[in-house]
Coordinates of C-alpha atoms and ligand atoms in Angstrom, one line a residue:
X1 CA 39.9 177.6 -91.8
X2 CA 42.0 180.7 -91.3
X3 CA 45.4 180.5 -90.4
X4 CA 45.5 183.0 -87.6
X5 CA 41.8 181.7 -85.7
X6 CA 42.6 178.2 -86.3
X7 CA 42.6 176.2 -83.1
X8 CA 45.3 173.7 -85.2
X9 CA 48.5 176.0 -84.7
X10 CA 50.8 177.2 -87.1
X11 CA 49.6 176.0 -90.3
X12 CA 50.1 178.2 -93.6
X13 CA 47.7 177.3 -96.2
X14 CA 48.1 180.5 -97.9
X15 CA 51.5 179.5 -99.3
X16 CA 51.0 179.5 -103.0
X17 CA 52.8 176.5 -104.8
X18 CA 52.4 178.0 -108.1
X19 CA 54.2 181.3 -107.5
X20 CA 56.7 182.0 -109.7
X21 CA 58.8 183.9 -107.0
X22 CA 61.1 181.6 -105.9
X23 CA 62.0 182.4 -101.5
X24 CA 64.3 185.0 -100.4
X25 CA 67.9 183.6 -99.0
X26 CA 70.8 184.9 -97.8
X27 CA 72.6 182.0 -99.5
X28 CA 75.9 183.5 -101.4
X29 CA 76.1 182.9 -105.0
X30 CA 78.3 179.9 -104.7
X31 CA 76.1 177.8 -102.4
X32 CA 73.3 178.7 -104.9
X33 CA 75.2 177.5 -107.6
X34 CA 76.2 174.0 -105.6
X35 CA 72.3 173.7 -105.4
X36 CA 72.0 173.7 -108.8
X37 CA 74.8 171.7 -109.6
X38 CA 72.7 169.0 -107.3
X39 CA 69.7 169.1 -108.5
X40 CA 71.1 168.9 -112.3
X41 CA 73.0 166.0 -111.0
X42 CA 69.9 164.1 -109.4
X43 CA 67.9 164.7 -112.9
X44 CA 70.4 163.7 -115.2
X45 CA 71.3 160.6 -113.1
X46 CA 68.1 159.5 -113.0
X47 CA 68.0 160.1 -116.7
X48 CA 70.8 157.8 -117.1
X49 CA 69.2 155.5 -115.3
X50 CA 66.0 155.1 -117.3
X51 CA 68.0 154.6 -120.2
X52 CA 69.6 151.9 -118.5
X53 CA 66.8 150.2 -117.3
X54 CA 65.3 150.3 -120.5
X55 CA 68.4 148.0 -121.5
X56 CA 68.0 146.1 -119.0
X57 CA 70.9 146.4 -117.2
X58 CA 69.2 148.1 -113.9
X59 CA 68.0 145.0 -112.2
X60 CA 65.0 145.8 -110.4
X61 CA 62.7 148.7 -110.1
X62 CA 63.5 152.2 -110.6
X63 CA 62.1 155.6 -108.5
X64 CA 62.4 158.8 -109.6
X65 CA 62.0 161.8 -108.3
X66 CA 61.5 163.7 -111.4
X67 CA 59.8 167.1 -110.1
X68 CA 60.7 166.4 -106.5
X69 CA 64.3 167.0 -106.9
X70 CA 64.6 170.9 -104.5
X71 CA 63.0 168.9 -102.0
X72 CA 65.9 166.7 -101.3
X73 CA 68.6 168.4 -102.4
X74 CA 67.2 171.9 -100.9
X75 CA 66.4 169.7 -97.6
X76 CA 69.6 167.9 -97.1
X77 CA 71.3 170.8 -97.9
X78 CA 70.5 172.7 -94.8
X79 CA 71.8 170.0 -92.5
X80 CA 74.9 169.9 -90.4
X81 CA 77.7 167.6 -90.9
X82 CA 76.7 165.9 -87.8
X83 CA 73.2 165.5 -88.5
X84 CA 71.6 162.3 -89.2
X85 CA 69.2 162.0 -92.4
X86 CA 66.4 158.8 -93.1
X87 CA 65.7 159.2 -96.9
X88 CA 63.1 157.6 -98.9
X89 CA 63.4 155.5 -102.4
X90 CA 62.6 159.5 -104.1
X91 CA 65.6 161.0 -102.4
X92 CA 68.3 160.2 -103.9
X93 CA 69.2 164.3 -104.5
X94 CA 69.5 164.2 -100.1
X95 CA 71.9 161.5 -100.3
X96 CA 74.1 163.2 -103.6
X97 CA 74.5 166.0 -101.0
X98 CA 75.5 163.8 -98.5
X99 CA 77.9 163.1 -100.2
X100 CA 77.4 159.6 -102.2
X101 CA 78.5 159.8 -105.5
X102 CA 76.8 158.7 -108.2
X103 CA 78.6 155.6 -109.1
X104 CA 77.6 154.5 -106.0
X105 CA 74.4 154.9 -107.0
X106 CA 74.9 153.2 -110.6
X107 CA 76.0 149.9 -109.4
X108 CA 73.6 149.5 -106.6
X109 CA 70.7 149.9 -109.1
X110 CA 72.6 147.2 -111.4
X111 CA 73.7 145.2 -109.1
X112 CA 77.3 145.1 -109.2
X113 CA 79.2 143.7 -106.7
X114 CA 81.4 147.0 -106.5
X115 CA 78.0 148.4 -105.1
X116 CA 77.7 149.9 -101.3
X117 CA 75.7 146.7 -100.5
X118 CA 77.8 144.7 -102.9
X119 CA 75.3 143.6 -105.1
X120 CA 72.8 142.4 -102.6
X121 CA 70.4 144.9 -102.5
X122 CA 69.3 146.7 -106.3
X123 CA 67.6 150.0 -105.3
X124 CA 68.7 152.6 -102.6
X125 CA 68.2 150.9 -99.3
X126 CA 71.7 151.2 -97.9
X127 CA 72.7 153.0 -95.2
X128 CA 76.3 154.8 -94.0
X129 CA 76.1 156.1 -90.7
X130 CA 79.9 157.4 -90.9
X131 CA 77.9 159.7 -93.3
X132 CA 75.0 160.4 -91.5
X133 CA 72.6 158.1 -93.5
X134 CA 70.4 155.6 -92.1
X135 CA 68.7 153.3 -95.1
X136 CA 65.2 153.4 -95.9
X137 CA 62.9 151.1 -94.5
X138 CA 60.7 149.5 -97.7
X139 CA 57.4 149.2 -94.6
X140 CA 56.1 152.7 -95.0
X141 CA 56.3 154.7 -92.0
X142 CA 59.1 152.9 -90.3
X143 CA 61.6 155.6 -91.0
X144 CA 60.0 158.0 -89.0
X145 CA 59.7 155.7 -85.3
X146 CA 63.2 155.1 -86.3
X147 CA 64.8 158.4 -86.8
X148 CA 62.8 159.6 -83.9
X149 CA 65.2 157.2 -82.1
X150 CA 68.0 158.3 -83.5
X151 CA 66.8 161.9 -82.2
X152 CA 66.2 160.3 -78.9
X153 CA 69.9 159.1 -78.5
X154 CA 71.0 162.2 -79.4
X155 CA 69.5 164.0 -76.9
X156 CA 70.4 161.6 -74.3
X157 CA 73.8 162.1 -75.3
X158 CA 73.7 165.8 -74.9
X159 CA 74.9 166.3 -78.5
X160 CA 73.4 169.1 -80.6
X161 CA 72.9 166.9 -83.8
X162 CA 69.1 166.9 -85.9
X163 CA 67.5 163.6 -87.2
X164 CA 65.8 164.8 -90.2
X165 CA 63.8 162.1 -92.3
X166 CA 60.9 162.2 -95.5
X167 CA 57.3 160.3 -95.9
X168 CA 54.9 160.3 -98.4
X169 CA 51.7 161.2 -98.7
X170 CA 50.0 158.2 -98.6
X171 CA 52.7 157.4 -96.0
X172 CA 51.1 159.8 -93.1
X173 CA 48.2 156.6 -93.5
X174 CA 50.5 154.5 -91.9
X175 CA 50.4 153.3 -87.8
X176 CA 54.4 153.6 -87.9
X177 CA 54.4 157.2 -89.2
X178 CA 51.7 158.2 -86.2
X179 CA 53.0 156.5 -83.6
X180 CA 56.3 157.8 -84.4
X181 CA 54.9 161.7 -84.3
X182 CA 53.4 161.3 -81.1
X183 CA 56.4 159.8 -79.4
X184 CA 58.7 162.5 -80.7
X185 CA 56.5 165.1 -79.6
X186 CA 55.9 163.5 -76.3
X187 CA 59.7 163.1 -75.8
X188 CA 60.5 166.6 -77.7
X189 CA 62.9 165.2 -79.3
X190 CA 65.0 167.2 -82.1
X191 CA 63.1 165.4 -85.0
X192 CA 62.6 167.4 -88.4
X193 CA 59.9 165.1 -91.2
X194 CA 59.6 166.2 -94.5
X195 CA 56.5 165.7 -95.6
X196 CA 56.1 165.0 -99.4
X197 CA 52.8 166.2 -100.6
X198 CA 52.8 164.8 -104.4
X199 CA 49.2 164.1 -105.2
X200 CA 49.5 160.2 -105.6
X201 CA 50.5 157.3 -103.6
X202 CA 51.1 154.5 -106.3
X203 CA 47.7 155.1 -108.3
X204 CA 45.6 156.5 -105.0
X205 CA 44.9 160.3 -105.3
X206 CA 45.6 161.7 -101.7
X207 CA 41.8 162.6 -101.6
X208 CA 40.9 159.2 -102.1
X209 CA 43.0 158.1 -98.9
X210 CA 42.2 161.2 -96.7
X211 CA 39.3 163.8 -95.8
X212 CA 41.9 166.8 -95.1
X213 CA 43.5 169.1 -97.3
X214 CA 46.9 169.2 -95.5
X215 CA 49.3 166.9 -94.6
X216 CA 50.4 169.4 -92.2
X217 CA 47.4 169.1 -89.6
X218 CA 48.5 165.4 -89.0
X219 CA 51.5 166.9 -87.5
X220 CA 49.8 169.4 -85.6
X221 CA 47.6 167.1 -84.5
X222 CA 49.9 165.3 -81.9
X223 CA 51.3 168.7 -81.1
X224 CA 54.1 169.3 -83.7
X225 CA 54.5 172.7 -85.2
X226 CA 54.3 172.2 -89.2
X227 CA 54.5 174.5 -92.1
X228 CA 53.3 174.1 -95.8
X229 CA 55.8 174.7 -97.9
X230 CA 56.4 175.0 -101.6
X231 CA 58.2 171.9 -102.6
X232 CA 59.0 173.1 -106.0
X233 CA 61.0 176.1 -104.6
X234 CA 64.4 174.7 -103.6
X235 CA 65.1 177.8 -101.9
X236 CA 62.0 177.7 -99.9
X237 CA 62.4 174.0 -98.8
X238 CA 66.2 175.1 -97.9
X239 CA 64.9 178.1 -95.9
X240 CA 62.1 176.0 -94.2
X241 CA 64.3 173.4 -93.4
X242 CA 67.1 175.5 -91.9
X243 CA 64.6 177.0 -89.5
X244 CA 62.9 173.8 -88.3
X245 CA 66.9 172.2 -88.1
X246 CA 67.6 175.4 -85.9
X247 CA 64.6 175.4 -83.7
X248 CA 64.7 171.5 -82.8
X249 CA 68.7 172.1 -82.8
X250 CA 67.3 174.2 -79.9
X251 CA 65.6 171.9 -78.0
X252 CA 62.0 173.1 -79.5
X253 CA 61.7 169.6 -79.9
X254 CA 60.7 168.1 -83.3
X255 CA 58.8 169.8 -86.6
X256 CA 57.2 169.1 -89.8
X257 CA 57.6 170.3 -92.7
X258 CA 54.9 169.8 -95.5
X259 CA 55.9 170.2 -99.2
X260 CA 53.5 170.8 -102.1
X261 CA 54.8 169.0 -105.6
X262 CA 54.0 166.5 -107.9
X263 CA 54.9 163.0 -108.4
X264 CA 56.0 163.4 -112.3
X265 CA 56.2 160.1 -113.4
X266 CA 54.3 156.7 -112.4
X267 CA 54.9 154.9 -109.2
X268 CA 58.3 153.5 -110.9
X269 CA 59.3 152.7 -113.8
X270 CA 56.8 149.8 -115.2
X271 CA 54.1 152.4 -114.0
X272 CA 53.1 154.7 -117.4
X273 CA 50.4 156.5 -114.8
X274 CA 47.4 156.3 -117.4
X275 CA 45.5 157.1 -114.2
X276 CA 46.9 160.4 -113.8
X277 CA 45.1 163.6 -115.3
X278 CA 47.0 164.4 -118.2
X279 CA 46.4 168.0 -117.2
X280 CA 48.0 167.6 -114.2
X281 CA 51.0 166.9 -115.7
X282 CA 50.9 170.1 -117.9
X283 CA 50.2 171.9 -114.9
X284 CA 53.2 170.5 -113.1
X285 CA 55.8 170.5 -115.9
X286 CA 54.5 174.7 -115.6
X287 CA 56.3 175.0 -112.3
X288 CA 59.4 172.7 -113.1
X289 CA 61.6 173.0 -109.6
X290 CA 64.6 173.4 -112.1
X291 CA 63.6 175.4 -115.0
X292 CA 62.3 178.0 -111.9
X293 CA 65.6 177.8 -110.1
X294 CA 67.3 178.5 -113.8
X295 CA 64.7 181.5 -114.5
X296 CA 65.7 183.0 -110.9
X297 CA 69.6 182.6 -110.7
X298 CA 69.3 184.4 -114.2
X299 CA 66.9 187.5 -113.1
X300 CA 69.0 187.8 -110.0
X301 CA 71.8 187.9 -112.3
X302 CA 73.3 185.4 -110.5
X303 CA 74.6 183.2 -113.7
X304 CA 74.8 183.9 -117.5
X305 CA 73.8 180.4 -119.4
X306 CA 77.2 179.9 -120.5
X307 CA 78.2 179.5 -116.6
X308 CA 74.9 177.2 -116.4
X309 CA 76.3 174.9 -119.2
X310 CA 79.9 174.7 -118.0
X311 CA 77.8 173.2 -114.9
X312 CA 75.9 171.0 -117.1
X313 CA 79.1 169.8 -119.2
X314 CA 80.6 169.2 -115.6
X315 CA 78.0 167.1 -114.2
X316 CA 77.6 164.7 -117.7
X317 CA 81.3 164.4 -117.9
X318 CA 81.0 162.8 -114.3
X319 CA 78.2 160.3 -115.5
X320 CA 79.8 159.3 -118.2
X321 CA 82.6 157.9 -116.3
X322 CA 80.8 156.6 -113.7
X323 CA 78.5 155.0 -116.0
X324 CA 81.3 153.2 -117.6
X325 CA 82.5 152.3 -114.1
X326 CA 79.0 150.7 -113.5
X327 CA 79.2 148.9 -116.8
X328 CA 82.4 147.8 -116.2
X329 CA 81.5 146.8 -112.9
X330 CA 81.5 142.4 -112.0
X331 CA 78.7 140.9 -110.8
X332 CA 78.9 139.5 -107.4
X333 CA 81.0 136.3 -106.8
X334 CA 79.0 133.8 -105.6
X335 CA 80.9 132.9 -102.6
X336 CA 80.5 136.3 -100.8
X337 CA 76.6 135.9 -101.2
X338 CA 76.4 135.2 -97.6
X339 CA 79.0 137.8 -95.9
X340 CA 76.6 140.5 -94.3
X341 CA 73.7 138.8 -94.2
X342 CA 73.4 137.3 -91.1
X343 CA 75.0 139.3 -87.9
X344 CA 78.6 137.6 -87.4
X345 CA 81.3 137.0 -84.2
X346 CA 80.1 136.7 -80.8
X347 CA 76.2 136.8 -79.6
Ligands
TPP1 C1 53.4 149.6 -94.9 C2 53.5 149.5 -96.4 N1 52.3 149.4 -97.2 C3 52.4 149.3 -98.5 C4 53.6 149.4 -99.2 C5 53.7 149.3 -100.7 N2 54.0 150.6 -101.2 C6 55.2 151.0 -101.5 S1 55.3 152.6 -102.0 C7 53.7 152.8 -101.9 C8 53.0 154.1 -102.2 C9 53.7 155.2 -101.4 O1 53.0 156.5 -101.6 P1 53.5 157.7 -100.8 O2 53.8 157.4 -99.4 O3 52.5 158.8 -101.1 O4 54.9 158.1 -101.5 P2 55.3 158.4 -103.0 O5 55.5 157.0 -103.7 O6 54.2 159.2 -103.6 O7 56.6 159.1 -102.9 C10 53.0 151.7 -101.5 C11 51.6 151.5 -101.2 C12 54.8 149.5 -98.3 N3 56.0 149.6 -98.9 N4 54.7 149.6 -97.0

């Protein structure tokens, strides 16, 4: 298949995940240096978090998105204020940019009753729409029919705003995630998915769930312009996204963007991924979206490493203390399990 003959549209298959080249931006210094802040932030809270669930004091399971970090942060990053994001269990760095602080964060994992859900839900499915974030749907797939209504109202409305949400690979398998694609390209609505591309759903290798190479010609399949991206680039997943945002700000209707990585850890935390190539890894850990971003704001002369570690010290002194806020944190009182869970006041 060649890009330019192929009767499936725009797809890129020549874009070379292991280049070491990181994208060109016009993004000044300072934003570039707010990117990196996030995407320290979003590794080193989930670092804390390991360690705390190895205490046992994060209650249930625990997702990372070690290795998939620019995708989130770079993603979310190109968004408007009044844009509306759906993110997955792996993108915790979209909602750090959206502004949820990590404490947040903390003492939804552990339960606390000073959590956004107050203690009732332990992971990251909680929404804040005065934020822009719509909670993650645990069904597969359902994020994408949903944001494509959030899409839909806003076009109704007449308001310029983006819905912009993320599915996995194995994900794209899902009736929810197709039937969601073809209605927002039937009703060209200003949709943007992210596509993540990270070689395993739970212990499934993609190949072993699907016969094509690219998630990207699902998309194109129901009429959607996609593009293959490098997702371990966090300025080409920010460039990417801010030109799919722009076009379906436009009224091109929606987009989809597919990004390359690697899942670097198991499915969660219990998962030690003994079924994973060790090789892989190496390979993977090779093109580490952080260590890049490090190597280019340093060629670019964009940072010297002391500026990097003042960063660094920044970011741990604001875990520590919302770690001890977490810790700190009481459990839920018993007599406010029910407030929220059933809809209350008139019917
Ligand atoms: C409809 C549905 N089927 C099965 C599951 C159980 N499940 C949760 S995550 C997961 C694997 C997801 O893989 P992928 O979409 O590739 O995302 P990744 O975990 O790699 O980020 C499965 C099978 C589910 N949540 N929903």
């Amino acid at each position: 298949m060649t890009t330019s003959a192929s009767p499936l549209g725009p797809l890129h298959p020549d874009v070379e995940p292991r280049r070491e080249r990181l994208a060109a931006t016009a993004l000044p210094r300072e934003s570039q240096l707010e990117l990196y802040r996030y995407l320290q932030l979003n590794r080193r809270l989930e670092d804390r978090l390991t360690n705390l669930y190895r205490q046992g004091k994060v209650v249930g399971g625990l997702y990372s998105s070690r290795g998939q970090e620019a995708i989130s942060v770079g993603s979310a990053y190109a968004l408007g204020p009044r844009d509306v994001v759906g993110p997955l269990i792996r993108n915790l760095g979209s909602l750090l940019v959206r502004g949820v602080a990590p404490r947040e964060i903390l003492t939804q994992y552990m339960a606390r009753g000073t959590s956004p859900t107050g203690g009732k839900d332990c992971n990251l499915h909680f929404g804040d729409l005065a934020r822009g974030l719509v909670s993650p749907i645990s069904m597969l797939g359902a994020l994408v029919p949903v944001l494509a209504g959030v899409a839909l109202a806003a076009k109704y409305r007449g308001e310029d705003s983006v819905a912009l949400t993320y599915i996995g690979d194995g994900g794209t398998s899902t009736g929810d995630f197709h039937e969601g694609m073809n209605l927002a390209a039937v009703l060209e609505v200003p949709l943007v998915v992210v596509a993540e591309h990270n070689g395993y759903a739970y212990s499934t290798p993609t190949e072993r769930q699907m016969k094509i190479k690219d998630l990207a010609q699902r998309a194109v399949a129901y009429g959607i312009p996609a593009r293959i991206v490098d997702g371990n680039d966090v300025l080409a997943v920010y460039e990417a996204t801010r030109q799919a945002v722009s076009e379906a700000r436009a009224g091109g209707g929606p987009r989809m963007l597919e990004v390359k990585t690697f899942r670097m850890k198991g499915h969660a935390e219990h998962d030690d991924a003994g079924y994973v190539p060790p090789e892989l890894f190496e390979r993977w850990r090779a093109r580490d979206p952080i260590a890049r971003f490090e190597r280019h704001l340093a060629d670019e002369g964009l940072a010297t490493r002391a500026e990097l570690d003042a960063i660094l010290a920044d970011v741990d002194r604001r875990l520590d203390e919302d770690v001890d806020f977490a810790l700190a944190s009481p459990w839920p009182p018993p007599e406010r399990a029910l407030e929220g869970v059933y809809e209350e006041g008139e019917t």
